[in-house]
Amino acid sequence: MQWETVIGLEIHAQLATRSKIFSGASTAYGAAPNTQACAIDLGMPGVLPVLNEQAVRMAVKFGMAIEAEIAPYSVFARKNYFYPDLPKGYQISQFELPIVGNGHLDILLDGEIKRIGVTRAHLEEDAGKSLHEDFHGLTGVDLNRAGTPLLEIVSEPDMRSAKEAVAYMKKLHALVRYLEICDGNMQEGSFRCDANVSVRPAGQQEFGTRTEIKNLNSFRFVEKAINFEVERQIDVLESGGVVVQETRLYDSARDETRPMRSKEEANDYRYFPDPDLLPVVVEDALKEAVKAELPELPDAKRERFKSQYGQDQDNASALTASRELADYFEALVQESGCDAKLCSNWVMGELAGALNRNALEITASPIGHERLAGLLQRIADNTISGKIAKQVFEEMWQGDATADAIIEAKGLRQITDSGAIEKIIDQVIADNPGQVKQYLGGKDKLFGFFVGQVMKATQGKANPAEVNKMLKEKLR
Amino acid sequence: MHNKTIAELARGLRGGEYSSRELTGVFLGRIQRHQDLNCYITVAEVQALEAADRADAQLAGGKAGPLTGIPIAQKDIFCSRGIKTSCGSKMLDNFISPYDATVVEKFHSAGAVLLGKLNMDEFAMGSSNETSYYGVVKNPWNLDAVPGGSSGVSAAAVAARLAPGATGTDTGGSIRQPAAFCGITGMKPTYGRVSRYGMIAFASSLDQGGPMTRSAEDAALMLQVMAGFDAKDSTSVDRPLPDYTTGLDDDLRGLKIGLPREFFGAGLNSEVAARIEAAVDEYRRLGAEVKELSMPSLQLSVPVYYVIAPAECSANLSRYDGVRYGYRCADPADLTDLYTRSRGEAFGAEVKRRILIGTYALSAGYYDAYYLKAQKVRRLISEEFQRAFAEVDVLMGPVTPTTAFGIGEKTADPIEMYLSDIYTIAVNLAGLPAVSIPAGFVEDKPVGLQIIGDYFTEAKLLNIAHRYQQVTDWHGRIPQGYE
Amino acid sequence: MSLTSEQVNKIAHLARLGIDAGDVDAYARDLSGILDLVAQLDAQHTDQVLPMAHPLDQAQRLRPDVVTEENQRELFQALAPQVEEGLYLVPKVIE
C-alpha cells in the first residue's frame, strides 16, 4: 500500500518588541524569575490590557511579506483554560478574525519551487514557564514570558514530506529574521513549531486522522519527529488499527513521539471576543508605512544575486539564507572590488567552514568583510596563491591582523619572477634525473611530482600557473 | 457637619470654618458609632488623617480644588494601594492591593480624603448586599430591609451620613437601585467615561464606576474628578471632559421627556408608580413636555443581561486560582484540587451560579444560541434607545418595581432577584448614562426616579436632576437615628 | 431547558469550581431557571443583526513599544501564597 503524508505546521514566532503585547514590561530574555512580570502580566485584580503598536506593525509586515490579506478589522478573543503559567485563566488570542489572512511561502527543494499556503497568522500573548524540577514535589512558575507577543503562523496542510516541512520552516525562519520581527532563536524559544501529521492511502482525497506534535525546537527534531510519526501511523493503520487524534510530544533521546499525559480531555476553550479590547483597525496609513519599511525579501534577493553576481541557484540560495550573510557577501564584493565568484567561493567555502566548526553565526565572525576583502584582493592581484591564502586566512582568524601584515611578516609573497622560478625548476630537474627519464618515457603522472618538488623548494610560494607553464616547456 | 453636602463642606473648608482633620474626625467617629450597620470593611484611619493634614496644608496655601479635604469612601471594588481590597469576597480577604485604581488615584490627586473601603455584594454580583462575605448590610431607613446592591453599602453609608459621598459601580443597576432604595442620588456614567483600570472586573462591557451622593450637585463634583480618558483602559473614551458643575441651574423649558410604556407595566408597585408620576408632574411644572413611547425590546433586557454578564464574569474570575494572590485552600492534593477547592471554598453561591451559567453559555455548542444571540439582541435594544432619543431628550421611569424588600426575602429564588433588575439593565446593555434621584417615600421607604440620557449627556442629566432637587426636598431627608 | 446534575458537574469542572455534592441539584434547578428565562431570546429574529460587543464604536488604541514597568517582584510576591526563589509554587504539573 502506498501512503501519502500530509503535514501542516503551526509556528509561534516571538515578536521582537521591547515591551509586552499588552503591558509595558520588558521582553528581554534571561532575567531573574518574575522580575519582568508586571501587574497586568500577573493578572492582578482590576488590570486591563493595552495593545502594543509594534506588535501590530510586525504582524502587518509579515502579512505583506507573504502576500497575504491584511484584515482591515480584527478582533482579540479569550481562549479559556486553566494552567499555572496562564495567569488570567485565559489567553488573549485571535479566533474568528485574525489580523493576517491567506498568504503563501515558496520553498525550494531539490531544485524545484513549491508553493506552501499560509492559512492565517494571528497575534496572541505568550504564557509563562513552568519549571518542573523539584521544589520538593512542587512546580515553580516564572511569568516573565507571560505577555510576550507571539505571531502564530498556520500553514495549509500542503506539505507532503518531512523534508518539505523543514524547508518551509527554514524559509519561514529566514523570513522572520529578514523582516527583523523575530530573532528566530530556537534554543531560547523565540521560534516554536507544532506539526500536524496524518497519512492517507495514495490517491485518497480525504485526509486521514491527524496528530499534533508539540514544541519542536530545532529543524532536526522536526524532521525526525515527523518521520517517526509517519512510520508509527502507517504501522498502526497497516495492522488494522485507527490513528487516535491526540497531542504528542517528541522525545529526542529516544527518537519517538508519545502522547501528552495532560491532554486526556479535549479542551473546550470557550472562545469569545475579549471585552477589554476593541477591534483592531489597520489603517491604510499604517500599511503604507510598513510597506515602505519592507526590506528586499529573500526570494527577490536570491534572484538578484543570480543576475547581478552571476551566482547559480544553489549558491544564490545559500548566500541569501540569512540577511546578515547576504549583506556580508555584498559588502565583501563592494569592498574588495573582486570577482563575485571569488567572493562567493570564499564566503561559502573557507569562511562558512570556519564558522561552522566554531559554531558561530556570520554576525560573530572574527573576520569582518573589510579584512576578508583585503585577503581576496591579494589573491586577485597574484600576490599570493589560493593555497597560501588559506594559510593567511587561518592566521587572520586567530587575531586581527590584516592580510597584508601577515603576508609581509611571514614572507608569503608568491614568487612570480620567471627568472627565479626557472632557476628552481632547473635545480629540481638536475636533482631528479631518474624521474625525468621516466616522465619523458611516458609516465605523465610524474608531472605532479615535479610540481610538488618546486613547491617544496619554494615553501609553496611559487606561482602555480608559472610553474606549470615552465615545467611543461622544460620537460619536453 | 455630617449633614452638609460636599458642596457645602467644600465652601466651609475653603472659608476656614473647620479643617479637613476635624471633618475627617467627625466621620471617623460616626463610622465607629454605627459599626452595626456593617458598612465599612476597612476604615483607613491613619491614611485618612494623613490625607486630611495634607489637604489642610493645601487649603492654607490657597491651592485647594473643589474636593480638597473632602472625605470620600470607596466601594471595596476599587484597588487601593496598601489597603485591603476584598471585593466583598473571601477570595480577596487577604489581598492588600499593590496599586491604586485610576479612580482612586484621581481622588488622591484632587486632595480628597479616603475614609475607608465599603462593603458590597461579592464581586458586585447581587442586588441586595446579601451576598457579601462580610455580612449583610441594613438599609438605614428600615433595618429589616436591604439597601440594594451591589453598591448597596455605598448608598447606605451616604444615607446614614457615614461619608458625604461614595463611589459605586453599576453593571446592571448596582448604583441606581441602591440609590433608589436608600434615598440618595446615584449616577452611572456613559460606558467609557470613567476608567475601569483598577476597578475589579465583573462584566467588562457593562461595568462603569460612578458617584453616589446626597445631591446632583455633589454628584457633579465627584464625577468631575472620576471621569476622563485613561490610557491604561482600552475601553476608555478619549473625549474632552465638560464642566459638570456649570449648567446645573439651566432652564428645563422645552425639555422633552419620554416615558416608555414598558416601564409602567405589570409588576410595578402602584404606590411606587404614583410617586414616579408625581415626579414627572413636577417636571411638567418646570416646563418639560412629556410623551409616552413604546420600547418593546426592553423586555428582553433581562435575558440578554443574564447571558452576557455571567459569560464575561466567568472568564474575568478565572484569575482567582490561589496561585499568585488571594485565597488558597490548605494542602492541595494536586493542581486540579488547588483550583477547585480554592475557588470552591472562597466564592459564594451567587458568584458560583454566575460562573456556571457563563461557562455554560460559552461552552462548545452553545455559543451561537446563547452568547452570540444575546449580543445581537443587545444591538436591537441599543438601536431602540437611539430611535427614542430621536424623539425625546431623556427617558424617565422607576428604578425598581418596589421599595427595598426585606432581608432574606428574595434569596430563596435568584430568578426573582434578577427580574427586579428590569428597569436598569437595558441602560448598561446600551452603555447609556442614567441617574437615580430620590422622588418620595412609600411606607417610609425611599423611591427613586430614573432619568436616562443619550451618550455623554451627563451634564444634562445632572442639570435635570438638580432642578428637581431645587423644588423638592426628598434628597435632604435623614433616616431616623442617623441625624 | 433543564440541566442534569451531570451537566452541572461537567461545567463546574470546566470552571474549576468546587461545588458540594449536596448543592448540585440546587444549582441544576437555579441554572435551569435562568436558562428558561434566557429562552425568551429564541423568539427574537436576529438573522441580519450584527452582534454588539461594546457600546463604543471605536477602534483599539495602540500603545508605543516602550518599557514602562520596572521590577516590583518583592511587592507582588508579598501577596503570594507560596513562593520560592522568586517562583510561584503549585502542586507538580505532569506533562
Tab-separated table of C-alpha atoms in Angstrom, chain A residues 17-26 33-35 37-39 42 44 50-54 56 82-84 131-132 134-143 249 260-262 265 268 270 274-275 277-279 281, chain C residues 11-17 50-80 82-95:
chain	number	residue	atom	x	y	z
A	17	THR	CA	9.219	44.058	20.557
A	18	ARG	CA	10.799	45.774	23.539
A	19	SER	CA	7.720	45.535	25.700
A	20	LYS	CA	4.947	43.010	26.015
A	21	ILE	CA	1.931	42.864	23.792
A	22	PHE	CA	-0.495	44.157	26.403
A	23	SER	CA	1.728	45.715	29.054
A	24	GLY	CA	4.840	47.865	29.377
A	25	ALA	CA	7.018	45.201	30.977
A	26	SER	CA	10.247	44.234	29.249
A	33	PRO	CA	12.282	34.861	37.569
A	34	ASN	CA	9.262	37.132	37.809
A	35	THR	CA	11.279	40.343	37.582
A	37	ALA	CA	6.070	40.375	35.207
A	38	CYS	CA	4.084	43.484	35.992
A	39	ALA	CA	0.581	43.644	37.466
A	42	LEU	CA	0.311	38.666	36.650
A	44	MET	CA	-3.892	41.093	39.204
A	50	VAL	CA	-3.481	47.899	26.069
A	51	LEU	CA	-2.169	46.819	22.668
A	52	ASN	CA	1.463	47.338	21.611
A	53	GLU	CA	1.656	49.204	18.303
A	54	GLN	CA	4.865	47.490	17.238
A	56	VAL	CA	0.618	45.182	15.059
A	82	PHE	CA	-6.611	26.674	33.486
A	83	TYR	CA	-2.857	26.216	33.756
A	84	PRO	CA	-0.368	27.685	36.228
A	131	LEU	CA	9.736	24.604	35.903
A	132	HIS	CA	9.153	21.034	36.843
A	134	ASP	CA	11.753	19.617	42.080
A	135	PHE	CA	10.806	22.266	44.500
A	136	HIS	CA	10.169	19.463	46.933
A	137	GLY	CA	7.485	17.956	44.780
A	138	LEU	CA	6.114	21.256	43.515
A	139	THR	CA	6.325	23.075	40.218
A	140	GLY	CA	7.749	26.576	40.030
A	141	VAL	CA	6.156	29.167	37.773
A	142	ASP	CA	8.027	32.055	36.155
A	143	LEU	CA	5.798	34.604	34.492
A	249	LEU	CA	5.498	15.144	22.401
A	260	MET	CA	0.946	14.027	26.247
A	261	ARG	CA	-0.472	12.907	29.546
A	262	SER	CA	-2.417	16.004	30.476
A	265	GLU	CA	-9.863	15.592	27.708
A	268	ASP	CA	-13.312	23.454	25.393
A	270	ARG	CA	-14.994	28.811	25.033
A	274	ASP	CA	-12.312	39.979	24.667
A	275	PRO	CA	-14.485	42.776	26.067
A	277	LEU	CA	-10.133	45.255	23.955
A	278	LEU	CA	-11.676	46.961	20.971
A	279	PRO	CA	-11.421	45.774	17.364
A	281	VAL	CA	-8.382	48.616	12.688
C	11	ILE	CA	-19.472	22.729	33.796
C	12	ALA	CA	-18.136	23.063	37.319
C	13	HIS	CA	-15.071	21.122	36.272
C	14	LEU	CA	-14.555	23.294	33.187
C	15	ALA	CA	-14.633	26.282	35.512
C	16	ARG	CA	-12.529	24.513	38.138
C	17	LEU	CA	-15.187	25.395	40.645
C	50	LEU	CA	-24.609	42.228	13.916
C	51	PRO	CA	-23.619	41.287	17.452
C	52	MET	CA	-22.762	44.206	19.727
C	53	ALA	CA	-19.654	43.544	21.789
C	54	HIS	CA	-19.255	47.110	23.040
C	55	PRO	CA	-21.411	50.182	23.267
C	56	LEU	CA	-18.450	52.054	21.815
C	57	ASP	CA	-17.926	52.249	18.120
C	58	GLN	CA	-14.244	52.848	18.497
C	59	ALA	CA	-11.099	51.097	17.351
C	60	GLN	CA	-8.419	49.748	19.668
C	61	ARG	CA	-5.895	52.358	20.605
C	62	LEU	CA	-2.236	51.411	20.050
C	63	ARG	CA	0.430	51.913	22.677
C	64	PRO	CA	4.038	52.832	21.775
C	65	ASP	CA	6.535	49.982	22.210
C	66	VAL	CA	8.347	51.308	25.273
C	67	VAL	CA	9.298	49.564	28.511
C	68	THR	CA	7.456	51.421	31.267
C	69	GLU	CA	7.344	48.853	34.070
C	70	GLU	CA	10.183	48.167	36.430
C	71	ASN	CA	10.823	45.137	38.579
C	72	GLN	CA	8.389	45.025	41.506
C	73	ARG	CA	8.720	41.360	42.314
C	74	GLU	CA	9.024	41.811	46.074
C	75	LEU	CA	5.888	43.922	46.206
C	76	PHE	CA	3.803	41.474	44.192
C	77	GLN	CA	5.161	38.303	45.748
C	78	ALA	CA	4.387	39.563	49.226
C	79	LEU	CA	0.818	38.661	48.235
C	80	ALA	CA	1.591	35.150	47.063
C	82	GLN	CA	3.731	30.165	48.162
C	83	VAL	CA	6.896	31.471	46.594
C	84	GLU	CA	10.459	30.157	46.487
C	85	GLU	CA	13.495	31.598	44.749
C	86	GLY	CA	11.239	34.053	43.026
C	87	LEU	CA	8.984	31.358	41.568
C	88	TYR	CA	5.303	30.824	42.319
C	89	LEU	CA	4.853	27.283	43.599
C	90	VAL	CA	1.976	24.986	42.692
C	91	PRO	CA	1.426	21.228	43.003
C	92	LYS	CA	3.564	19.462	40.469
C	93	VAL	CA	2.234	19.502	36.946
C	94	ILE	CA	2.578	16.290	34.983
C	95	GLU	CA	3.023	16.726	31.279
